[in-house]
XYZ file of C-alpha atoms in Angstrom:
664
model
C 0.060 0.120 0.061
C 0.951 3.514 -0.566
C 1.232 6.011 2.304
C -1.404 8.610 2.392
C 0.742 11.496 1.656
C 1.859 10.193 -1.647
C -1.718 9.147 -2.637
C -2.737 12.808 -1.952
C 0.191 14.156 -4.081
C -0.960 11.774 -6.927
C -4.584 12.626 -6.499
C -3.290 16.410 -7.144
C -1.255 15.336 -10.137
C -4.226 13.317 -11.535
C -6.430 16.690 -11.417
C -3.568 18.548 -12.785
C -3.599 16.045 -15.930
C -7.153 16.679 -16.315
C -7.096 20.147 -16.225
C -4.228 20.624 -18.794
C -6.049 17.927 -20.872
C -9.373 20.093 -20.836
C -7.678 23.413 -21.560
C -5.701 21.968 -24.435
C -8.733 20.355 -26.145
C -10.675 23.544 -25.574
C -8.100 25.926 -26.927
C -7.596 23.849 -29.841
C -11.272 23.271 -30.212
C -10.418 19.832 -31.142
C -9.536 16.640 -29.357
C -10.408 13.573 -27.235
C -10.770 14.685 -23.655
C -12.847 11.360 -22.505
C -9.519 9.271 -22.100
C -7.503 11.990 -20.254
C -10.135 12.588 -17.973
C -10.800 8.739 -17.233
C -7.006 7.765 -17.162
C -5.552 10.733 -15.335
C -5.170 8.714 -12.148
C -3.534 5.849 -13.667
C -1.187 8.386 -15.465
C -0.438 10.202 -12.224
C 0.416 6.683 -10.715
C 2.454 5.534 -13.673
C 4.491 8.896 -14.088
C 4.411 9.849 -10.586
C 5.441 6.584 -8.759
C 5.700 3.364 -10.869
C 7.820 3.863 -14.029
C 11.516 4.250 -13.999
C 12.791 6.826 -16.316
C 14.884 10.042 -16.357
C 13.848 13.208 -18.327
C 17.265 14.300 -18.543
C 18.465 11.128 -20.575
C 15.263 9.979 -22.354
C 17.565 7.529 -24.097
C 18.332 5.508 -21.173
C 18.246 2.029 -22.300
C 16.899 0.419 -18.853
C 13.959 3.060 -18.899
C 10.448 1.850 -18.622
C 8.510 2.379 -21.761
C 5.131 3.692 -21.904
C 3.104 3.267 -25.227
C -0.066 4.938 -25.820
C -1.720 2.630 -28.166
C -4.916 4.759 -27.826
C -3.091 7.682 -29.418
C -6.193 9.741 -29.623
C -5.826 10.192 -25.778
C -2.680 11.940 -26.269
C -3.217 14.888 -23.805
C -2.890 12.413 -21.298
C 0.725 11.456 -22.384
C 1.437 15.145 -23.100
C 0.465 16.272 -19.711
C 2.353 13.522 -18.027
C 5.671 14.276 -19.989
C 5.155 17.968 -19.214
C 4.994 17.435 -15.543
C 7.531 14.859 -15.186
C 10.179 17.303 -16.748
C 10.579 15.959 -20.547
C 11.324 18.514 -22.952
C 7.711 19.295 -23.563
C 6.951 22.929 -22.217
C 3.650 24.268 -21.299
C 3.715 26.564 -24.447
C 3.751 23.135 -26.260
C 0.841 22.057 -24.344
C -1.096 25.290 -25.187
C -0.266 24.636 -28.858
C -1.779 21.233 -28.850
C -3.033 20.158 -32.473
C -1.373 23.317 -34.037
C 1.203 23.480 -36.868
C 4.674 22.568 -36.087
C 4.012 21.897 -32.396
C 5.329 19.013 -30.421
C 1.797 18.025 -29.374
C 0.201 16.822 -32.546
C -3.327 15.174 -32.665
C -1.633 11.682 -32.101
C 1.756 11.198 -30.736
C 4.526 11.029 -33.136
C 7.951 9.289 -32.227
C 10.491 11.567 -30.577
C 12.216 9.987 -27.520
C 13.958 13.126 -26.756
C 10.882 14.437 -25.254
C 9.352 10.941 -24.194
C 7.394 9.630 -27.136
C 8.088 6.124 -27.414
C 5.968 5.339 -30.570
C 3.966 6.802 -33.295
C 0.494 5.922 -32.335
C -3.483 6.366 -33.387
C -4.304 3.861 -35.837
C -5.704 1.663 -32.958
C -4.056 -1.581 -31.896
C -0.594 -0.839 -33.605
C 0.492 0.760 -30.374
C 0.030 -2.856 -28.717
C 2.040 -4.536 -31.608
C 4.862 -1.646 -31.281
C 4.900 -2.439 -27.463
C 5.124 -6.122 -27.839
C 8.080 -5.543 -30.190
C 9.923 -3.281 -27.899
C 9.441 -6.019 -25.063
C 10.801 -8.698 -27.518
C 13.725 -6.433 -28.233
C 14.285 -6.115 -24.343
C 14.252 -9.802 -23.972
C 16.801 -10.162 -26.684
C 19.086 -7.442 -25.231
C 18.512 -8.931 -21.839
C 19.713 -12.310 -23.063
C 22.667 -10.908 -24.674
C 23.987 -8.723 -21.877
C 22.962 -9.512 -18.439
C 24.992 -11.950 -16.573
C 24.584 -13.814 -13.206
C 26.470 -10.810 -11.595
C 24.881 -7.887 -13.653
C 21.255 -7.744 -14.481
C 21.717 -4.892 -16.855
C 18.210 -4.979 -18.593
C 14.969 -5.538 -16.410
C 12.748 -3.045 -17.542
C 8.964 -2.930 -18.284
C 6.662 -1.837 -21.410
C 3.388 -0.563 -20.247
C 1.031 -0.193 -23.162
C -2.489 1.670 -22.637
C -5.242 0.615 -24.903
C -8.854 1.096 -25.418
C -11.876 -0.647 -26.929
C -10.622 0.098 -30.377
C -7.127 -1.343 -29.904
C -8.612 -4.518 -28.326
C -11.219 -5.118 -30.990
C -8.870 -4.189 -34.050
C -7.492 -7.582 -35.329
C -3.667 -6.689 -34.793
C -4.124 -7.052 -31.320
C -5.079 -10.698 -31.637
C -2.091 -11.299 -33.841
C 0.376 -9.635 -31.451
C -1.074 -10.801 -28.248
C -1.020 -14.471 -29.369
C 2.519 -14.116 -30.368
C 3.414 -12.399 -26.916
C 1.864 -15.286 -25.159
C 3.522 -17.803 -27.137
C 6.984 -16.554 -26.779
C 6.451 -15.525 -23.127
C 7.019 -12.081 -22.985
C 6.854 -11.343 -19.091
C 8.066 -7.745 -19.403
C 4.771 -6.293 -21.159
C 1.792 -4.858 -19.349
C -1.136 -4.220 -21.261
C -3.589 -2.118 -19.586
C -7.040 -1.923 -21.020
C -8.994 1.395 -20.407
C -12.178 -0.552 -19.688
C -14.685 2.282 -19.647
C -17.553 0.372 -21.834
C -17.592 3.367 -24.436
C -16.356 3.209 -28.111
C -16.455 6.566 -29.958
C -19.824 5.583 -31.643
C -21.510 4.595 -28.498
C -21.704 1.913 -25.788
C -19.337 -0.956 -25.959
C -22.218 -3.401 -25.924
C -23.667 -2.174 -29.225
C -20.586 -3.736 -30.944
C -18.850 -6.283 -28.652
C -19.769 -9.004 -26.111
C -16.831 -11.256 -26.286
C -14.985 -12.282 -22.903
C -11.759 -10.567 -22.944
C -10.365 -12.061 -19.849
C -10.727 -15.508 -21.343
C -9.561 -14.494 -24.686
C -6.297 -13.225 -23.081
C -6.012 -16.234 -20.837
C -6.134 -18.414 -24.016
C -3.371 -16.513 -25.279
C -1.220 -17.404 -22.469
C -1.745 -14.177 -20.562
C -2.225 -13.399 -16.743
C -5.036 -11.079 -16.425
C -6.225 -8.981 -13.349
C -8.572 -6.230 -12.852
C -8.284 -2.903 -10.708
C -10.347 0.041 -10.187
C -8.809 2.933 -12.032
C -8.912 5.487 -9.212
C -7.650 3.289 -6.377
C -3.887 3.943 -5.986
C -3.395 1.049 -3.498
C -4.959 -1.557 -6.099
C -2.661 -0.169 -8.688
C 0.396 -0.304 -6.397
C -0.619 -3.791 -5.411
C -0.488 -5.173 -8.869
C 1.996 -3.240 -10.580
C 4.470 -3.749 -7.560
C 3.915 -7.460 -7.949
C 4.548 -7.325 -11.793
C 7.845 -5.436 -11.277
C 9.063 -8.034 -8.631
C 7.478 -11.320 -10.243
C 5.949 -11.073 -13.670
C 6.163 -14.655 -15.186
C 3.510 -13.778 -18.352
C 2.614 -11.107 -20.691
C -0.216 -9.359 -18.341
C -3.424 -7.825 -19.196
C -4.687 -5.155 -16.643
C -8.428 -4.385 -16.914
C -8.455 -0.938 -15.699
C -12.075 -0.085 -14.671
C -12.791 3.766 -15.325
C -15.241 6.172 -16.513
C -14.648 8.109 -19.650
C -14.625 11.775 -19.490
C -14.704 11.308 -15.618
C -15.924 14.664 -13.668
C -18.000 15.947 -16.540
C -21.494 16.083 -15.000
C -23.318 15.644 -18.339
C -20.903 13.622 -20.591
C -18.859 11.190 -18.323
C -19.653 7.553 -18.998
C -20.854 8.544 -22.560
C -19.532 8.418 -25.730
C -20.001 12.137 -26.104
C -16.982 12.770 -23.999
C -14.836 10.660 -26.522
C -13.940 12.679 -29.468
C -14.776 16.232 -29.044
C -14.224 19.163 -26.734
C -16.413 19.410 -23.484
C -17.641 23.086 -24.493
C -17.157 26.125 -22.246
C -20.074 25.632 -19.901
C -19.243 21.795 -19.529
C -15.433 22.585 -18.692
C -16.498 24.997 -15.999
C -18.549 22.515 -14.393
C -16.112 19.662 -14.947
C -13.389 21.713 -13.152
C -15.505 22.339 -10.500
C -16.310 18.745 -9.847
C -12.647 17.745 -9.947
C -11.576 20.780 -7.649
C -9.623 22.503 -10.163
C -9.600 26.417 -10.469
C -11.328 27.754 -13.229
C -8.567 30.236 -13.820
C -5.807 30.678 -15.004
C -6.087 28.136 -17.619
C -3.314 25.556 -17.773
C -3.070 25.679 -14.131
C -0.102 23.724 -12.511
C -0.139 23.792 -8.713
C 3.193 24.531 -6.985
C 2.851 21.588 -5.023
C 2.742 19.484 -8.189
C 5.713 20.956 -9.461
C 7.762 20.356 -6.373
C 6.427 16.665 -6.119
C 7.981 16.239 -9.638
C 10.964 18.077 -8.805
C 11.873 15.797 -5.975
C 10.834 12.779 -8.257
C 13.280 14.003 -11.051
C 16.372 13.978 -8.370
C 15.113 10.141 -7.370
C 14.973 9.305 -10.965
C 18.293 10.786 -11.893
C 20.012 8.847 -8.807
C 18.359 5.758 -10.048
C 19.875 6.365 -13.422
C 23.195 7.183 -11.922
C 23.149 4.072 -9.956
C 22.715 2.130 -13.131
C 25.348 3.954 -14.947
C 27.799 2.702 -12.109
C 26.338 -0.774 -12.321
C 27.055 -0.428 -16.164
C 30.476 0.330 -15.725
C 31.276 -2.295 -13.605
C 29.598 -4.815 -16.165
C 31.675 -3.157 -18.899
C 34.867 -3.693 -16.994
C 33.821 -7.467 -16.481
C 32.542 -8.254 -19.875
C 34.726 -6.521 -22.580
C 33.349 -8.845 -25.260
C 29.822 -8.005 -24.442
C 30.597 -4.461 -24.210
C 32.027 -4.414 -27.818
C 28.718 -5.844 -29.156
C 26.645 -3.411 -27.112
C 28.532 -0.379 -28.291
C 28.285 -1.498 -31.799
C 24.701 -1.983 -31.599
C 24.134 1.382 -29.643
C 26.307 3.369 -32.224
C 24.594 1.751 -35.330
C 27.773 2.073 -37.197
C 28.812 0.092 -40.160
C 31.797 -1.289 -41.193
C 34.309 0.865 -42.982
C 34.786 -1.884 -45.619
C 31.122 -3.134 -45.843
C 30.817 -2.062 -49.634
C 33.668 -4.178 -50.466
C 32.842 -7.094 -48.153
C 29.319 -7.038 -49.864
C 30.846 -7.197 -53.428
C 33.024 -10.282 -52.248
C 29.940 -12.294 -51.324
C 29.829 -15.354 -54.023
C 26.647 -15.761 -55.480
C 26.023 -18.040 -58.591
C 24.314 -16.703 -61.743
C 21.902 -16.835 -62.826
C 19.944 -16.643 -59.689
C 16.787 -15.614 -58.072
C 17.167 -12.307 -56.438
C 15.433 -13.645 -53.349
C 18.289 -16.093 -53.258
C 20.728 -13.570 -53.549
C 19.321 -11.447 -50.792
C 19.741 -14.478 -48.500
C 23.378 -14.908 -49.326
C 24.018 -11.119 -48.491
C 21.926 -11.744 -45.308
C 24.399 -14.403 -44.197
C 27.247 -12.152 -44.412
C 25.535 -9.059 -42.803
C 24.549 -11.210 -39.921
C 28.108 -11.968 -39.282
C 29.153 -8.158 -39.455
C 26.195 -6.471 -37.937
C 25.083 -7.988 -34.188
C 22.168 -5.690 -34.487
C 20.515 -7.374 -37.484
C 17.352 -9.330 -36.423
C 15.258 -11.033 -38.954
C 11.842 -12.743 -39.297
C 9.094 -14.017 -41.403
C 5.297 -14.549 -41.516
C 5.725 -18.369 -41.743
C 7.200 -18.076 -45.241
C 11.059 -18.244 -44.371
C 11.798 -20.816 -46.592
C 10.166 -18.982 -49.441
C 11.094 -15.425 -48.672
C 14.570 -16.537 -47.883
C 14.778 -14.513 -44.675
C 16.251 -17.026 -42.512
C 19.902 -16.588 -40.819
C 21.388 -20.008 -41.088
C 24.121 -19.814 -38.503
C 21.787 -17.927 -36.032
C 18.800 -19.861 -33.997
C 15.242 -19.189 -33.607
C 13.923 -17.190 -30.843
C 11.652 -19.323 -28.449
C 10.149 -19.131 -25.251
C 12.535 -19.099 -22.640
C 15.500 -18.952 -25.272
C 15.920 -15.379 -26.469
C 19.610 -16.243 -27.858
C 18.541 -16.638 -31.286
C 18.145 -14.047 -34.072
C 15.495 -15.263 -36.279
C 11.741 -14.670 -35.453
C 8.977 -16.826 -36.439
C 5.913 -14.578 -36.306
C 3.336 -17.039 -37.625
C 0.755 -16.026 -40.025
C 0.446 -12.640 -38.606
C 1.509 -10.146 -41.258
C 0.206 -6.951 -39.758
C 1.259 -8.072 -36.220
C 4.728 -8.785 -37.763
C 5.315 -5.349 -39.317
C 4.018 -3.441 -36.169
C 6.378 -5.446 -33.690
C 9.314 -4.900 -36.493
C 8.538 -1.369 -35.696
C 8.748 -1.750 -32.088
C 12.200 -3.815 -32.345
C 13.244 -0.548 -34.535
C 11.876 1.842 -31.864
C 14.639 0.476 -29.430
C 17.376 1.790 -31.502
C 19.556 -1.102 -30.618
C 18.465 -3.299 -33.553
C 18.065 -3.295 -37.274
C 15.128 -5.615 -37.885
C 14.165 -6.846 -41.321
C 10.766 -9.005 -42.000
C 9.607 -10.993 -44.895
C 6.733 -12.176 -46.829
C 5.355 -12.175 -50.229
C 5.093 -8.855 -51.904
C 1.055 -9.243 -52.443
C 0.773 -9.754 -48.783
C 2.260 -6.185 -47.993
C -1.340 -4.999 -48.283
C -1.884 -6.647 -44.629
C 1.276 -4.626 -43.468
C 0.683 -1.387 -45.154
C -0.810 0.577 -42.220
C 2.453 -0.372 -40.153
C 4.709 0.419 -42.958
C 3.109 3.647 -43.249
C 3.875 4.496 -39.660
C 7.420 3.309 -39.981
C 7.811 5.827 -42.916
C 5.894 8.632 -40.839
C 8.498 8.038 -38.050
C 11.650 7.098 -40.264
C 12.382 4.064 -38.407
C 15.193 2.111 -39.570
C 13.741 -1.221 -40.614
C 13.637 -3.585 -43.719
C 11.045 -5.526 -45.683
C 12.020 -8.521 -47.850
C 9.179 -8.707 -50.044
C 9.648 -11.527 -52.646
C 7.580 -13.293 -55.407
C 7.418 -9.842 -56.903
C 5.474 -10.107 -60.043
C 3.402 -12.251 -62.362
C 6.358 -14.223 -62.904
C 5.860 -16.172 -59.745
C 3.705 -18.284 -62.097
C 1.438 -20.973 -61.159
C 0.148 -19.570 -58.013
C -2.042 -17.221 -59.951
C -3.520 -13.686 -59.701
C -4.278 -14.034 -55.939
C -0.636 -14.016 -55.241
C 0.836 -12.248 -58.151
C 1.311 -8.327 -57.441
C 0.725 -6.050 -60.087
C -0.276 -2.781 -58.027
C 2.140 -3.068 -55.283
C 5.510 -1.547 -56.098
C 3.209 1.501 -57.553
C 1.294 1.429 -54.181
C 4.594 1.262 -51.978
C 6.210 3.916 -53.890
C 3.277 6.367 -52.938
C 4.412 6.227 -49.282
C 6.690 9.259 -48.277
C 10.063 8.284 -47.004
C 9.977 4.577 -47.922
C 12.531 3.461 -50.204
C 11.199 1.022 -52.698
C 14.137 -0.840 -54.421
C 13.586 -3.569 -57.065
C 17.392 -4.753 -58.096
C 17.890 -6.507 -61.587
C 20.453 -9.048 -60.603
C 22.868 -10.060 -57.929
C 24.921 -7.064 -58.038
C 22.172 -4.743 -57.457
C 20.832 -6.965 -54.826
C 24.203 -6.444 -52.718
C 24.085 -2.687 -53.317
C 20.205 -2.658 -52.532
C 21.053 -4.051 -49.121
C 23.844 -1.432 -48.836
C 21.325 1.313 -49.608
C 18.888 -0.157 -46.971
C 21.666 -0.061 -44.259
C 22.555 3.491 -45.275
C 19.001 4.789 -45.109
C 17.955 6.000 -41.568
C 14.429 5.182 -42.514
C 12.295 2.084 -43.854
C 13.144 0.075 -47.089
C 11.318 -2.221 -49.257
C 13.483 -4.713 -50.904
C 11.198 -6.169 -54.113
C 12.865 -9.466 -55.114
C 12.141 -12.293 -57.625
C 11.216 -15.948 -57.454
C 12.456 -16.587 -60.899
C 16.353 -16.579 -61.840
C 17.904 -13.472 -63.107
C 20.816 -13.310 -65.394
C 23.962 -11.387 -63.971
C 24.203 -8.002 -66.166
C 27.524 -6.877 -67.329
C 26.860 -3.034 -66.500
C 25.625 -3.204 -62.946
C 29.128 -3.842 -61.520
C 29.722 -0.484 -60.674
C 30.435 1.343 -57.301
C 27.507 1.956 -55.156
C 28.245 5.875 -55.300
C 27.726 5.480 -59.206
C 24.936 2.981 -59.318
C 22.700 2.205 -56.480
C 23.546 5.245 -54.385
C 22.143 7.194 -57.448
C 18.627 5.382 -57.654
C 18.916 5.118 -61.344
C 21.875 4.911 -63.813
C 22.820 4.174 -67.343
C 23.498 0.221 -67.922
C 23.858 0.494 -71.535
C 24.751 3.816 -73.221
C 23.971 5.175 -76.733
C 26.523 5.541 -79.126
C 25.585 9.016 -80.305
C 21.877 9.934 -79.771
C 19.278 7.492 -78.798
C 16.449 6.395 -81.073
C 14.766 4.348 -78.101
C 15.607 4.829 -74.357
C 14.542 2.156 -72.054
C 13.576 2.577 -68.442
C 13.094 -0.614 -66.236
C 13.488 -2.347 -62.860
C 14.078 -5.640 -61.572
C 13.528 -8.656 -63.758
C 12.861 -6.406 -66.755
C 16.200 -4.566 -67.039
C 17.609 -7.843 -68.671
C 14.334 -7.892 -71.076
C 14.947 -4.468 -72.109
C 18.802 -5.034 -72.648
C 17.833 -7.817 -74.900
C 15.113 -5.564 -76.749
C 18.190 -3.179 -77.044
C 20.434 -5.766 -78.811
C 17.754 -6.530 -81.336
C 17.111 -2.920 -82.077
C 20.765 -2.239 -82.570
C 20.792 -5.297 -85.171
C 18.166 -2.892 -86.939
C 20.451 -0.117 -86.744
C 18.891 1.564 -83.953
C 20.882 3.753 -80.856
C 19.607 2.759 -77.759
C 19.967 3.681 -74.010
C 18.897 1.383 -71.129
C 18.382 2.861 -67.794
C 18.071 0.711 -64.649
C 15.764 2.725 -62.116
C 15.862 0.246 -58.983
C 14.728 2.958 -56.615
C 12.700 6.127 -57.588
C 12.977 7.646 -54.128
C 16.812 7.621 -54.179
C 16.940 9.254 -57.688
C 14.632 11.765 -56.775
C 17.039 12.953 -54.187
C 19.852 13.433 -56.710
C 20.914 16.743 -58.135
C 18.929 18.369 -60.978
C 22.048 18.109 -63.132
C 22.307 14.125 -62.497
C 18.573 13.731 -63.125
C 18.690 15.604 -66.197
C 21.641 13.428 -67.634
C 19.635 10.308 -66.913
C 16.116 11.222 -68.055
C 16.410 14.525 -69.383
C 16.814 15.871 -73.091
C 15.890 14.036 -76.376
C 15.982 10.425 -75.645
C 14.070 9.446 -78.861
C 11.409 7.079 -78.078
C 10.944 6.432 -74.329
C 9.803 3.171 -73.152
C 9.151 1.932 -69.561
C 9.208 -1.821 -69.045
C 7.940 -3.110 -65.542
C 5.631 -6.247 -64.864
C 3.426 -4.191 -62.790
C 0.919 -1.320 -63.131
C 2.380 1.847 -64.983
C 1.302 4.276 -62.207
C 4.389 6.820 -62.114
C 6.233 5.864 -64.853
C 5.006 8.696 -67.088
C 6.973 11.010 -64.914
C 10.134 9.686 -66.606
C 8.780 8.643 -70.037
C 6.437 11.356 -70.611
C 2.902 11.587 -71.900
C 3.664 10.149 -75.280
C 5.917 7.478 -73.754
C 5.209 3.766 -74.156
C 4.661 1.775 -70.792
C 5.214 -1.698 -71.186
C 3.300 -2.716 -67.954
C 0.664 -4.813 -66.635
C -2.992 -3.659 -67.408
C -4.778 -6.186 -65.540
C -4.360 -8.736 -62.886
C -2.187 -11.971 -63.864
C -3.156 -15.481 -64.439
C -2.188 -19.051 -63.156
C 0.378 -20.495 -65.452
C 3.829 -21.113 -65.831
C 6.278 -17.946 -66.009
C 7.171 -18.390 -69.610
C 3.654 -18.546 -70.826
C 2.665 -15.415 -68.878
C 5.591 -13.450 -70.480
C 3.854 -14.330 -73.772
C 0.260 -13.664 -72.664
C 1.251 -10.170 -71.121
C 3.650 -9.019 -73.690
C 6.794 -9.513 -71.763
C 8.992 -10.969 -74.748
C 11.541 -9.141 -77.017
C 9.275 -10.183 -79.662
C 6.194 -8.245 -78.368
C 7.865 -5.428 -77.136
C 9.589 -4.917 -80.734
C 6.065 -5.161 -82.181
C 4.636 -2.623 -79.993
C 7.326 0.063 -80.184
C 7.802 -0.140 -83.649
C 4.323 -0.450 -85.201
């Protein structure tokens, strides 16, 4: 039990959180006051007592992590971070939902002021938190010793009905139970209200039994009883054996006389009169707005001193560990710095790969070499590692009770996999990659989008990249996916043409501090003569000439992936007819768009004769490079079930078909 004085202080903190949240939403005339009001006491308990963190060093590795999966309730988080002393000023609180503020309408990743994950699309924060917890278990396995428990922190996730109902919560919760993540605590804001009305209108499942079936422990507490919170959470700190769901019984919009306990408190400001009445009910002064009592400031001032001492003790502990474990220290420092070996490009060039070879197999050869170079590299697959070639052969599987491996079997859970992959990236200690067939990237899209928004350093290995995967047919043949992924800002989509480009595609993915999608083939690709160029002259440019015209091109071909060799074969036939031809490999449009105007002009500018794009996917985006009058040899429909050679003839991806089309 907590002493009475502490409980009084936490009650004042809760009122202050509620007041700041109400005022911010009212000033913005936009936002979600219900969750911050309903969970203010729990926020006060977490940040005012339970959690281990240091606002002066928000990157401290052994901090507890709080993920607000129900990101619409972000004023709860912003208020807690401000009061706790993070770099989130009262002025930023006042600028809630305003342009360029640090307090947008849903949290956006920036650990410097305490935001652990970009959340909002419901349920993804649960996936992020499970990924973080998995990462911490792997780190603990690598660095903890019998004498030094260097990493023992918790991940606390606050979720609402929307998070629990979204399918992603099932995927990641089942995984967490299977793998035994006894460092994750999922708190369910159990207020029986969704945005559209009472929960009973859309849900009647037994959530407790559901989570027990996943292999979780489950408990229930009153969201306004600090002693109950302490009893449960102190127990979890000391002896948590399974992932744990905590049903936090709360009242949405608590304190609002006319809106508390209803969906009217969920997604809209309370209004001037209701704000006044709510403040009266909660004992918050009506004026000034954004009121923070001196006693609350003093409380957190004293707490910060204790937290700083806590981290200082850990740092001394770390120093002793470092002296006793030089090999572990070396690996730790490599992972923390995220530095690449100085000779990495040459080492990638030296990887031996037979030819012709499917680019998924080429990538797997590269992965084996990278695994030895980069201890931060973690891989996983959605039950397809034998097909998407993500498995690191010398490194075992991560399993319940054994986190020594580096390969993760996520199961058939693509969306959950991608959100957990983001969570691993959020630790800033891992470079995670995950794989599946390209067509299933649709299941992952929302998480890929958030990775791109946050610029998390993660990698996707998407294989079976076109109609040429063959007999599985149009359900599995991606045609719109390359174009669709290219529309996502900050995402580098790379479709390499051969072994050489695969090697440099991985180098590009390693160098880019953001997400990369590698688009790889099932069918074998020939090794091309002019792709054997340094990174800075080829892949590092995004697009480059692989066959230069002799004088002035009559035809200029622009292609990616398996179609680059096809374009070169067409060029050979055109030259026999006396035509001058340029062929450009364009493995990554996003990298190309960041080159100088002069370089771009040298590749796609000027009079290049008849321009032709060749890609076994929809043509969307190509006319930027080939112009309105250019010819796009692309897919105009879904594919079909047949061997790849027959599909090439059916859809016009043969030398003869292309010659007939461009010369008619």
